[in-house]
PDB file of C-alpha atoms and ligand atoms in Angstrom:
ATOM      1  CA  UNK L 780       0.000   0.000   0.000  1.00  0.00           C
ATOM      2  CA  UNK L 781       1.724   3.480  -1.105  1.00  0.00           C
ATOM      3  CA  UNK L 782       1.109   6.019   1.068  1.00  0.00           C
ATOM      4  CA  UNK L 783       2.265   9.583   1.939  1.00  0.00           C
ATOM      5  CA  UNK L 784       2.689  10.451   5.913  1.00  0.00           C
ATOM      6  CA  UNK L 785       4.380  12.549   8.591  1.00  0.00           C
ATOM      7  CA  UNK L 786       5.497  11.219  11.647  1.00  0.00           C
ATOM      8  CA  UNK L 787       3.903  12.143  14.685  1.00  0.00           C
ATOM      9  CA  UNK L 788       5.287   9.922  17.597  1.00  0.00           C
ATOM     10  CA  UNK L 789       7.956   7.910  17.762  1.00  0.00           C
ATOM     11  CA  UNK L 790      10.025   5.169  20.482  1.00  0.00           C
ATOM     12  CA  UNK L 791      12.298   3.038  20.628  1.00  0.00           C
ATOM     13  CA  UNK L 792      11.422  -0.545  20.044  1.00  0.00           C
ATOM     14  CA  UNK L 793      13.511  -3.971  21.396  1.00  0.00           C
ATOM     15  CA  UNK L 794      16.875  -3.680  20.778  1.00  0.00           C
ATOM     16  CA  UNK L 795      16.616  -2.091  16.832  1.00  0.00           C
ATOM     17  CA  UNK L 796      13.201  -0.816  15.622  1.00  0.00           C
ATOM     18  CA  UNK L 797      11.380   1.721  16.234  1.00  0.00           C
ATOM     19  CA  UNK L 798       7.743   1.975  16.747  1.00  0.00           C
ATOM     20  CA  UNK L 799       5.958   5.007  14.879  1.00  0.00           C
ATOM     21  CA  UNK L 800       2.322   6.700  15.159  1.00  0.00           C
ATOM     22  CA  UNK L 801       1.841   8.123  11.384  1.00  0.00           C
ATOM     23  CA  UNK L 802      -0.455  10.102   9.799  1.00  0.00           C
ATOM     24  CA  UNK L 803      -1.098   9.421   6.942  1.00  0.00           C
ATOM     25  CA  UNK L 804      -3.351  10.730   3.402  1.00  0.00           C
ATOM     26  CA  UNK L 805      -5.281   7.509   2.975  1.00  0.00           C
ATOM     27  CA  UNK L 806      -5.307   5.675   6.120  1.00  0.00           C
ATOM     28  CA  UNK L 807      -5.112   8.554   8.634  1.00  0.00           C
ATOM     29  CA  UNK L 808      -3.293   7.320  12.131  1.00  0.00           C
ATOM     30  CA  UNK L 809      -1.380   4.530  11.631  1.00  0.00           C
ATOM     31  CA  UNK L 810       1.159   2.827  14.175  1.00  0.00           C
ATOM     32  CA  UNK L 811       4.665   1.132  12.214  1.00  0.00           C
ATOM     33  CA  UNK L 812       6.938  -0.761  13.282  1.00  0.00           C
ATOM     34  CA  UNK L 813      10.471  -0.095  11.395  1.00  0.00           C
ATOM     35  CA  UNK L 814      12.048  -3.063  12.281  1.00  0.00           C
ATOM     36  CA  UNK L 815      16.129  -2.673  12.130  1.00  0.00           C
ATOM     37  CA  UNK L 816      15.523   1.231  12.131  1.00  0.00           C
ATOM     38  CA  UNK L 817      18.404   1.624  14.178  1.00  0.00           C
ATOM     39  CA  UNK L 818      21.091  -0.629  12.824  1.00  0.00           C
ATOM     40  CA  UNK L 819      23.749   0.831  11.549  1.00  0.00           C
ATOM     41  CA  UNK L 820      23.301   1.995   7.630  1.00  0.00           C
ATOM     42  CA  UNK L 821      19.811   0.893   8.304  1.00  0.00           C
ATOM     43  CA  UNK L 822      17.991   1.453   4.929  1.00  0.00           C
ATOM     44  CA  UNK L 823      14.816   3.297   6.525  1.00  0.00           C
ATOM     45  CA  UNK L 824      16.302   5.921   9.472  1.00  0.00           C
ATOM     46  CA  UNK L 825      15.001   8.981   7.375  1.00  0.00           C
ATOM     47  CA  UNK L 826      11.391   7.484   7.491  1.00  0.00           C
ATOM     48  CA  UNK L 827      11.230   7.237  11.323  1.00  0.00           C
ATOM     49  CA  UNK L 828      11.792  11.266  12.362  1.00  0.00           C
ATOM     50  CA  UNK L 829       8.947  13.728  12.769  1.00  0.00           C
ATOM     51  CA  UNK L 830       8.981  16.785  10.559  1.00  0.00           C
ATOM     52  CA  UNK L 831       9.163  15.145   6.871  1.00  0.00           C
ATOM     53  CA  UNK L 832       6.740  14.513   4.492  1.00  0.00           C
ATOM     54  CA  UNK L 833       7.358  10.827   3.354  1.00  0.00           C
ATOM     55  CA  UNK L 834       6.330   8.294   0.769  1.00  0.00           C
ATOM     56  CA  UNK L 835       5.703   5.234   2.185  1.00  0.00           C
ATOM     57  CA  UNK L 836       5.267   1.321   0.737  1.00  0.00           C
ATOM     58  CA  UNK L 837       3.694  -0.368   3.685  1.00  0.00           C
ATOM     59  CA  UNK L 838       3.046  -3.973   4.194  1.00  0.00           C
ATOM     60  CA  UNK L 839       0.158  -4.717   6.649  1.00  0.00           C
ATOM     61  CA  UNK L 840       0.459  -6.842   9.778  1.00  0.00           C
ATOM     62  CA  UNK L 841      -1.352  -8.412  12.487  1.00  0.00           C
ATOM     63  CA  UNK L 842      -0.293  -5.559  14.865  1.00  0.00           C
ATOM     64  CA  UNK L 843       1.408  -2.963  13.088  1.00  0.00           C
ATOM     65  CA  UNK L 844       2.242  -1.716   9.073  1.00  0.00           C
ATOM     66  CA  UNK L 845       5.730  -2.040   8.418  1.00  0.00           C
ATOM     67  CA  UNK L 846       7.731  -0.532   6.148  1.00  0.00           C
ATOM     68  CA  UNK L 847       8.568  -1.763   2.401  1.00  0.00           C
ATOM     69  CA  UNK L 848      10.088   0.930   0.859  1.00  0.00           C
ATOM     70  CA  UNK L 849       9.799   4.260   1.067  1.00  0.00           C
ATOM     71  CA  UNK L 850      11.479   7.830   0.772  1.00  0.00           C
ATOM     72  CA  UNK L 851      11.568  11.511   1.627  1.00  0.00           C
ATOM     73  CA  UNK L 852       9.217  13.544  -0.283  1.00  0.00           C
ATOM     74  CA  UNK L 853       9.758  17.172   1.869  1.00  0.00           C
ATOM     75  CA  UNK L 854      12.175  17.680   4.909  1.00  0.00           C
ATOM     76  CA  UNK L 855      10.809  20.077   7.658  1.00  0.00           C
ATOM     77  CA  UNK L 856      13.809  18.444  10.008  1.00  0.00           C
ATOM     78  CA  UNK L 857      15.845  21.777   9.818  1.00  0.00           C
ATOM     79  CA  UNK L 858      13.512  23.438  12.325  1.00  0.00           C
ATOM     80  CA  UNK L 859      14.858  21.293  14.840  1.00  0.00           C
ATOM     81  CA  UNK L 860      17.796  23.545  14.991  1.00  0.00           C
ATOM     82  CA  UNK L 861      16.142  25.951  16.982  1.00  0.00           C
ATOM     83  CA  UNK L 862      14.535  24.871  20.567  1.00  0.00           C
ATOM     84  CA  UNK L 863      11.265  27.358  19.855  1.00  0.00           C
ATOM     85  CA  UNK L 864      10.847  25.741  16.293  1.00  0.00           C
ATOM     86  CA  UNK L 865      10.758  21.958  17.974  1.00  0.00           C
ATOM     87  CA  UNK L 866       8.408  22.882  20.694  1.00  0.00           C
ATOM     88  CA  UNK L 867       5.491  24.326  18.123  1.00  0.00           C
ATOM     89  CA  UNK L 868       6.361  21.545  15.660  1.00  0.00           C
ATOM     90  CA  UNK L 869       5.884  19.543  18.552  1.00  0.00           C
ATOM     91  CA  UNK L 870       2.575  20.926  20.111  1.00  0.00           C
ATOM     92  CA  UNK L 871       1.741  20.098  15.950  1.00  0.00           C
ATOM     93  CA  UNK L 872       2.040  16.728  16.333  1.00  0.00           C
ATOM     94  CA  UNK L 873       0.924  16.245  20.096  1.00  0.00           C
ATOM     95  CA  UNK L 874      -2.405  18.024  19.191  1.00  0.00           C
ATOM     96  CA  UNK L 875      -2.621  15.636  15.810  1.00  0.00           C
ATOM     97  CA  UNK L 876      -1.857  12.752  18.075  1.00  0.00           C
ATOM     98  CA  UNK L 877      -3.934  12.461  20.343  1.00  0.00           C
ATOM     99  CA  UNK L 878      -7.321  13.720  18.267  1.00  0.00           C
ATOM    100  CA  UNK L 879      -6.606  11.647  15.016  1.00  0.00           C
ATOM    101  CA  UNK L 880      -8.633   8.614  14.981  1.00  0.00           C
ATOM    102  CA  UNK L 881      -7.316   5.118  14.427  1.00  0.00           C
ATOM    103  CA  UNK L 882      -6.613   4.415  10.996  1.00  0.00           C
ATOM    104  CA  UNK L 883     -10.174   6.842   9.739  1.00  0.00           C
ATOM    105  CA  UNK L 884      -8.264   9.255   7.004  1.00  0.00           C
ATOM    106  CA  UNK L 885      -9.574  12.861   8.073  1.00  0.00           C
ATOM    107  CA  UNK L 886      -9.804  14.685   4.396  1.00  0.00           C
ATOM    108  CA  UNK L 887      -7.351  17.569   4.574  1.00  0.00           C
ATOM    109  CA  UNK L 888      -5.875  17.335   7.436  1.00  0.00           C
ATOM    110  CA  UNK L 889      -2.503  16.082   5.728  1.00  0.00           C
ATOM    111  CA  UNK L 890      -2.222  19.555   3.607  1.00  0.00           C
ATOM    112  CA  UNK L 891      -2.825  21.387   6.927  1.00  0.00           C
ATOM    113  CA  UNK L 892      -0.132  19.608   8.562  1.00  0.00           C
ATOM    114  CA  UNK L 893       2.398  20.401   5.970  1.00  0.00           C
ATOM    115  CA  UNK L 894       1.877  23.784   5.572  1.00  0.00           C
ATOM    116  CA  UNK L 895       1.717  24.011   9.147  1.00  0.00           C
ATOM    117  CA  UNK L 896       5.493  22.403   9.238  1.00  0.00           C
ATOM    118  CA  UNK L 897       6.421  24.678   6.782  1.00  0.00           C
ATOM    119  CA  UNK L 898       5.805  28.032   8.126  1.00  0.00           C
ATOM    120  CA  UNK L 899       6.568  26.691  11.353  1.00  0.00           C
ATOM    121  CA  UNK L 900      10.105  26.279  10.021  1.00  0.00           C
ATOM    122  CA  UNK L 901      10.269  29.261   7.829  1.00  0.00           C
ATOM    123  CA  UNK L 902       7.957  31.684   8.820  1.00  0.00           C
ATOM    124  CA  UNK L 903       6.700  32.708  12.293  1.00  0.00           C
ATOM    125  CA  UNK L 904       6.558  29.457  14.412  1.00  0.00           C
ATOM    126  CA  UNK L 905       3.935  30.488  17.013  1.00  0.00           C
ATOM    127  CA  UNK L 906       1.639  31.901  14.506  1.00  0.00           C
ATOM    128  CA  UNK L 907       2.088  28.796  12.253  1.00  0.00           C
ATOM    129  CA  UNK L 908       1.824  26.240  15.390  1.00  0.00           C
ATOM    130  CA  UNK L 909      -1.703  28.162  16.200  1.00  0.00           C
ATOM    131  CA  UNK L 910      -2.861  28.409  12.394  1.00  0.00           C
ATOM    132  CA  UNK L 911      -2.847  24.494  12.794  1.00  0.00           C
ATOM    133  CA  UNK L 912      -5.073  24.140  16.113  1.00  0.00           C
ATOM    134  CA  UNK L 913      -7.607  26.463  14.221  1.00  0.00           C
ATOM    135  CA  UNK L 914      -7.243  24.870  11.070  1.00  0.00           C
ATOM    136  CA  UNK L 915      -7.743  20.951  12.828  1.00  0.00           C
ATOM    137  CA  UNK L 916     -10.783  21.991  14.245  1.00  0.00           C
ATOM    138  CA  UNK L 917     -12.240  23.554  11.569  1.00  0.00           C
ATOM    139  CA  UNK L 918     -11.237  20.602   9.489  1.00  0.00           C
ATOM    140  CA  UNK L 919     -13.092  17.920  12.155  1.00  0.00           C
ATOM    141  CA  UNK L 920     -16.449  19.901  12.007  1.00  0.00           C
ATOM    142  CA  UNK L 921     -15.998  22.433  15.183  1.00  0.00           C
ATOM    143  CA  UNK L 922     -14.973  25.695  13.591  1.00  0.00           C
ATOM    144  CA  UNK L 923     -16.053  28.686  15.212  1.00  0.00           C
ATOM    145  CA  UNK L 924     -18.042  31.182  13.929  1.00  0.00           C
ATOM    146  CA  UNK L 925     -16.653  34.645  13.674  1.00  0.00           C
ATOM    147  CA  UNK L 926     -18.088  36.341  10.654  1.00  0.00           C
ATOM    148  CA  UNK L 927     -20.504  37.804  12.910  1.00  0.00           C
ATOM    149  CA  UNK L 928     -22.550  37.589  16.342  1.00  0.00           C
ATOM    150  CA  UNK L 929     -23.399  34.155  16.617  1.00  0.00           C
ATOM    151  CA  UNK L 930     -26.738  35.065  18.046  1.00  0.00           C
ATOM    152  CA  UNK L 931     -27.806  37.701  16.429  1.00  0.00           C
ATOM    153  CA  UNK L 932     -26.514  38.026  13.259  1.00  0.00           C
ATOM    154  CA  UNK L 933     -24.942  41.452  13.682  1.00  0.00           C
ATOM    155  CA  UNK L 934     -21.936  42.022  11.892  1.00  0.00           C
ATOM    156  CA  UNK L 935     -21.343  45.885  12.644  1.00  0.00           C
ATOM    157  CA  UNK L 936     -19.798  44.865  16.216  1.00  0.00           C
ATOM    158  CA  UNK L 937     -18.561  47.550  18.151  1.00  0.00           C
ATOM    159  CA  UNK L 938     -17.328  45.867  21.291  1.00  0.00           C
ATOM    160  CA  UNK L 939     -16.019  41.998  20.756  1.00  0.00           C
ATOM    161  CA  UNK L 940     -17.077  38.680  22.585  1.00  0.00           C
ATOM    162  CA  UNK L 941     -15.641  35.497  22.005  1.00  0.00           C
ATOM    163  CA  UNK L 942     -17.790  33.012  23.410  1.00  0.00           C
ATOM    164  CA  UNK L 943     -15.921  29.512  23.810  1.00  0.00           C
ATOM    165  CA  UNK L 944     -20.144  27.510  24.520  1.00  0.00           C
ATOM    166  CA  UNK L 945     -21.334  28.826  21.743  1.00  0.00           C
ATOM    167  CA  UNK L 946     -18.375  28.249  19.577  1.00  0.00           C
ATOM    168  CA  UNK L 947     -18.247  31.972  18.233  1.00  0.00           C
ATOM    169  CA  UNK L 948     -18.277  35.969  18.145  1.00  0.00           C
ATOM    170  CA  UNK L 949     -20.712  37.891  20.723  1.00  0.00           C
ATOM    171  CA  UNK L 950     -21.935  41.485  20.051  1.00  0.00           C
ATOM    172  CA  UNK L 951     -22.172  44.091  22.901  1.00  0.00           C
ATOM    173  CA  UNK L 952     -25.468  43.565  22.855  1.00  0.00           C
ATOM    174  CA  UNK L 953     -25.399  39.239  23.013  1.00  0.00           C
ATOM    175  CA  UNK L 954     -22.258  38.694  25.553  1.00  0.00           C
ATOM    176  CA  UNK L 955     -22.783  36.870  28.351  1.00  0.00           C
ATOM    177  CA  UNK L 956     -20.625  36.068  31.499  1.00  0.00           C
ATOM    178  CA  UNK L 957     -17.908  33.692  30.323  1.00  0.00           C
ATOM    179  CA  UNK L 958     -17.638  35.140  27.087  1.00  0.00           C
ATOM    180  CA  UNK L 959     -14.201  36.457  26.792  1.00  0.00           C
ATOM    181  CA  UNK L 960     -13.940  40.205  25.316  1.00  0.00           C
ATOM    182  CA  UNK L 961     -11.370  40.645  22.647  1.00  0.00           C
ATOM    183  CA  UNK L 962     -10.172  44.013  21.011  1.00  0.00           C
ATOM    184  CA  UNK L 963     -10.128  44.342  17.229  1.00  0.00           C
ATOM    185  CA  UNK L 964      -6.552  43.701  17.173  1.00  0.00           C
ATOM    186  CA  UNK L 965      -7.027  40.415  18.433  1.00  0.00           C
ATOM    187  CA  UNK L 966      -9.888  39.656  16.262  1.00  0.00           C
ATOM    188  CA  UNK L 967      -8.294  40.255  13.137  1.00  0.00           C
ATOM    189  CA  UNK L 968      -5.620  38.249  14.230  1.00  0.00           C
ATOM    190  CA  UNK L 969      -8.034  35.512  14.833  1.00  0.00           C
ATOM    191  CA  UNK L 970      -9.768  35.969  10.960  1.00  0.00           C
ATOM    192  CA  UNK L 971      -6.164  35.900   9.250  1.00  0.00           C
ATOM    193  CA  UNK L 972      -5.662  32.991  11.609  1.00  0.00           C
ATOM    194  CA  UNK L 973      -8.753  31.060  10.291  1.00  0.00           C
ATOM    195  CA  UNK L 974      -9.806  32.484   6.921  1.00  0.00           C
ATOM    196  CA  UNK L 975      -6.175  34.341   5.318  1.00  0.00           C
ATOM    197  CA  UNK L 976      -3.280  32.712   6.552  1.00  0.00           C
ATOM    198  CA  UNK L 977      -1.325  34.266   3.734  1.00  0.00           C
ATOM    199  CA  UNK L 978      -2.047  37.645   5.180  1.00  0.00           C
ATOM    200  CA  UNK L 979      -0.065  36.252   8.637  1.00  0.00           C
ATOM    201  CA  UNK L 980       3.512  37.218   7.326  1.00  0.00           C
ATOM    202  CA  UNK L 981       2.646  41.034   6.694  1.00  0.00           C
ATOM    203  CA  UNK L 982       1.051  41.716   9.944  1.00  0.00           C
ATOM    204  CA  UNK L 983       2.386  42.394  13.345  1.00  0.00           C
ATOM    205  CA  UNK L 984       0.471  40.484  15.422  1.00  0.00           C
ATOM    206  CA  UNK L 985       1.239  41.682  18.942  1.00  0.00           C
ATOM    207  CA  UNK L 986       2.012  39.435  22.944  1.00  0.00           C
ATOM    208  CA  UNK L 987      -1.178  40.134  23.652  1.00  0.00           C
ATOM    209  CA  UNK L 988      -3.434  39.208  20.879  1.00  0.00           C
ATOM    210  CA  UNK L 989      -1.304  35.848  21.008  1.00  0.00           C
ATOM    211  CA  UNK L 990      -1.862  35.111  24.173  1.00  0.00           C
ATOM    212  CA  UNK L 991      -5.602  35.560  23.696  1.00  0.00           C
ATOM    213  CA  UNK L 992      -5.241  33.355  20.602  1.00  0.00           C
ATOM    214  CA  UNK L 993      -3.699  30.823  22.954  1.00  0.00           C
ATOM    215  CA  UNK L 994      -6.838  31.583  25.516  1.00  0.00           C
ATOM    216  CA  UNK L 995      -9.299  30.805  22.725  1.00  0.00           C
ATOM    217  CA  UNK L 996      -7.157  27.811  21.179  1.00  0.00           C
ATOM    218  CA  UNK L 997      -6.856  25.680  24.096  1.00  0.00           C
ATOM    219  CA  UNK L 998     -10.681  26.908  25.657  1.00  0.00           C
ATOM    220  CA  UNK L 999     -11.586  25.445  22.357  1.00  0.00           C
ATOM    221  CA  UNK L1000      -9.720  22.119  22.332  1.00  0.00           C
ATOM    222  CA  UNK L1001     -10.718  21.403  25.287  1.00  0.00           C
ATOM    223  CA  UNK L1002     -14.808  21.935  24.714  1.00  0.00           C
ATOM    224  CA  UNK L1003     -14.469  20.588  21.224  1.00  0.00           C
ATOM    225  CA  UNK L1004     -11.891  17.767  21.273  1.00  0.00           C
ATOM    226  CA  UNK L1005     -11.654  17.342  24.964  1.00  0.00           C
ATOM    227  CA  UNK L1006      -8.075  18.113  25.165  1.00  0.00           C
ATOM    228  CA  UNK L1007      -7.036  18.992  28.299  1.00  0.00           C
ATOM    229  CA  UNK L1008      -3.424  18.854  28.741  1.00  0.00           C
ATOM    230  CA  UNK L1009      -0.332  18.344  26.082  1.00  0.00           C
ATOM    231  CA  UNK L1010       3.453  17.975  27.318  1.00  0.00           C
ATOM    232  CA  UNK L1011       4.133  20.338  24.098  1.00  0.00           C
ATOM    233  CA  UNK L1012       1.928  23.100  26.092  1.00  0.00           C
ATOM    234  CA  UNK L1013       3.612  23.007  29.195  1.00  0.00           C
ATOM    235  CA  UNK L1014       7.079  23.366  27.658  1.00  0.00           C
ATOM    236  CA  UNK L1015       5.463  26.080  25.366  1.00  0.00           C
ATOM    237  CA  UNK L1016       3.929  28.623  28.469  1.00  0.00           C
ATOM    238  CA  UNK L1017       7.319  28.011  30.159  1.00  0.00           C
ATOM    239  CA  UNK L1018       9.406  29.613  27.364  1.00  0.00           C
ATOM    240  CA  UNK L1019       6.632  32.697  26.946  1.00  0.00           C
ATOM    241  CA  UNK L1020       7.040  32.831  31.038  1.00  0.00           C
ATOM    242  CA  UNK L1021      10.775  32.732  30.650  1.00  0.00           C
ATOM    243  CA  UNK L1022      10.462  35.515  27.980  1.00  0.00           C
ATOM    244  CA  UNK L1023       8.091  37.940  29.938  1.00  0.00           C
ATOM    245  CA  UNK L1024      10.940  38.403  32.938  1.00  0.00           C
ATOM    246  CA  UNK L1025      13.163  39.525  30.317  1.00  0.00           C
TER     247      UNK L1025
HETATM  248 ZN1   ZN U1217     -25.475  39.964  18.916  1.00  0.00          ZN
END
């Protein structure tokens, strides 16, 4: 079976192989086992790190897919020259992890994942790392609606609600407590997040606005895909603490 797939987990398997969690176009998660993987001049090496795109010719177990053949279609792997490049490309493939289903492809979620990678490693890598969170749930059916109020329809809003229960924008008028009030720097940050991600590279997107894009990210993980902790996060909000008492 040819596939194409990134890498999103990987250990250390018996004495030589590594087992992998892939994701993959046409079979979505998958676990491998590379057997030999860490031989010496073992053929397959490049196929078992995160951050590529590969090709894959998989044979299927009992257990586990294992690997025929394959190669390296796109390298992402120089990112993990720098520390704050690893731990977005990381929260990446956390997040992936452990909402993918079980061999189910997800349609599109492959292309998100690359392009994620790829302005994660040449672009701005927080921006990139939360342009994927928005993107996956969009992609799995629980995008948020923030063309205008949610409840009223209203799209002339002159003070801003973002309202995690309902899954969308709040007008002055419609905001209730819990709904989080965001300025209109923050908001347009969230619309280039969701609808022009091109647009990203030209703006200045501010500490603040990010860290309410962080607010409404992981509020919205957590109601939609009932994520409520990642190892990724905790190294992320210990480099933004780190940074703030500079
Ligand atoms: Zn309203």
């Amino acid at each position: 079976m040819d596939v194409k797939g990134v890498v999103l987990w990987e250990s250390k398997f018996k004495e030589s192989s590594r087992l992998l969690r892939v994701f993959t176009d046409k079979l979505g998660k998958i676990t491998v086992l590379a057997q030999g993987a860490l031989r010496k001049n073992a053929k397959h090496l490049s196929l078992t790190q995160p951050f590529t795109l590969n090709h894959y010719e998989l044979i299927r177990g009992k257990s586990f897919y294992y690997i025929k053949d394959g190669e390296v279609l796109i390298s992402y792997y120089d990112l993990s020259r720098k520390y704050e490049k690893i731990l977005y490309g990381n929260f990446v493939l956390e997040l992936l992890d452990r909402t993918a289903p079980e061999e189910e492809p997800v349609p599109g979620i492959l292309e998100l994942l690359n392009r994620s990678l790829e302005g994660i490693l040449n672009s701005d890598e927080e921006l990139y790392a939360l342009f994927f969170g928005f993107g996956l749930l969009e992609r799995t059916g629980f995008g948020s609606e923030i063309r205008g109020c949610i409840r009223c329809g209203n799209r002339k809003i002159k003070e801003l609600y973002f309202d995690p229960e309902e899954g969308g924008i709040l007008c002055e008028n419609c905001n209730r407590p819990g709904s989080l009030p965001i300025s209109k720097e923050d908001y347009k940050a969230l619309y280039f997040l969701k609808h022009k991600p091109e647009r990203l590279k030209e703006e200045n997107i501010d500490r603040s606005s990010r860290e309410i894009l962080w607010k409404i990210s992981s509020l919205e993980c957590r109601l939609r895909l009932d994520i409520r902790h990642l190892n990724s996060m905790d190294m992320i909000n210990k480099i933004q603490r780190e940074k703030k008492r500079i």
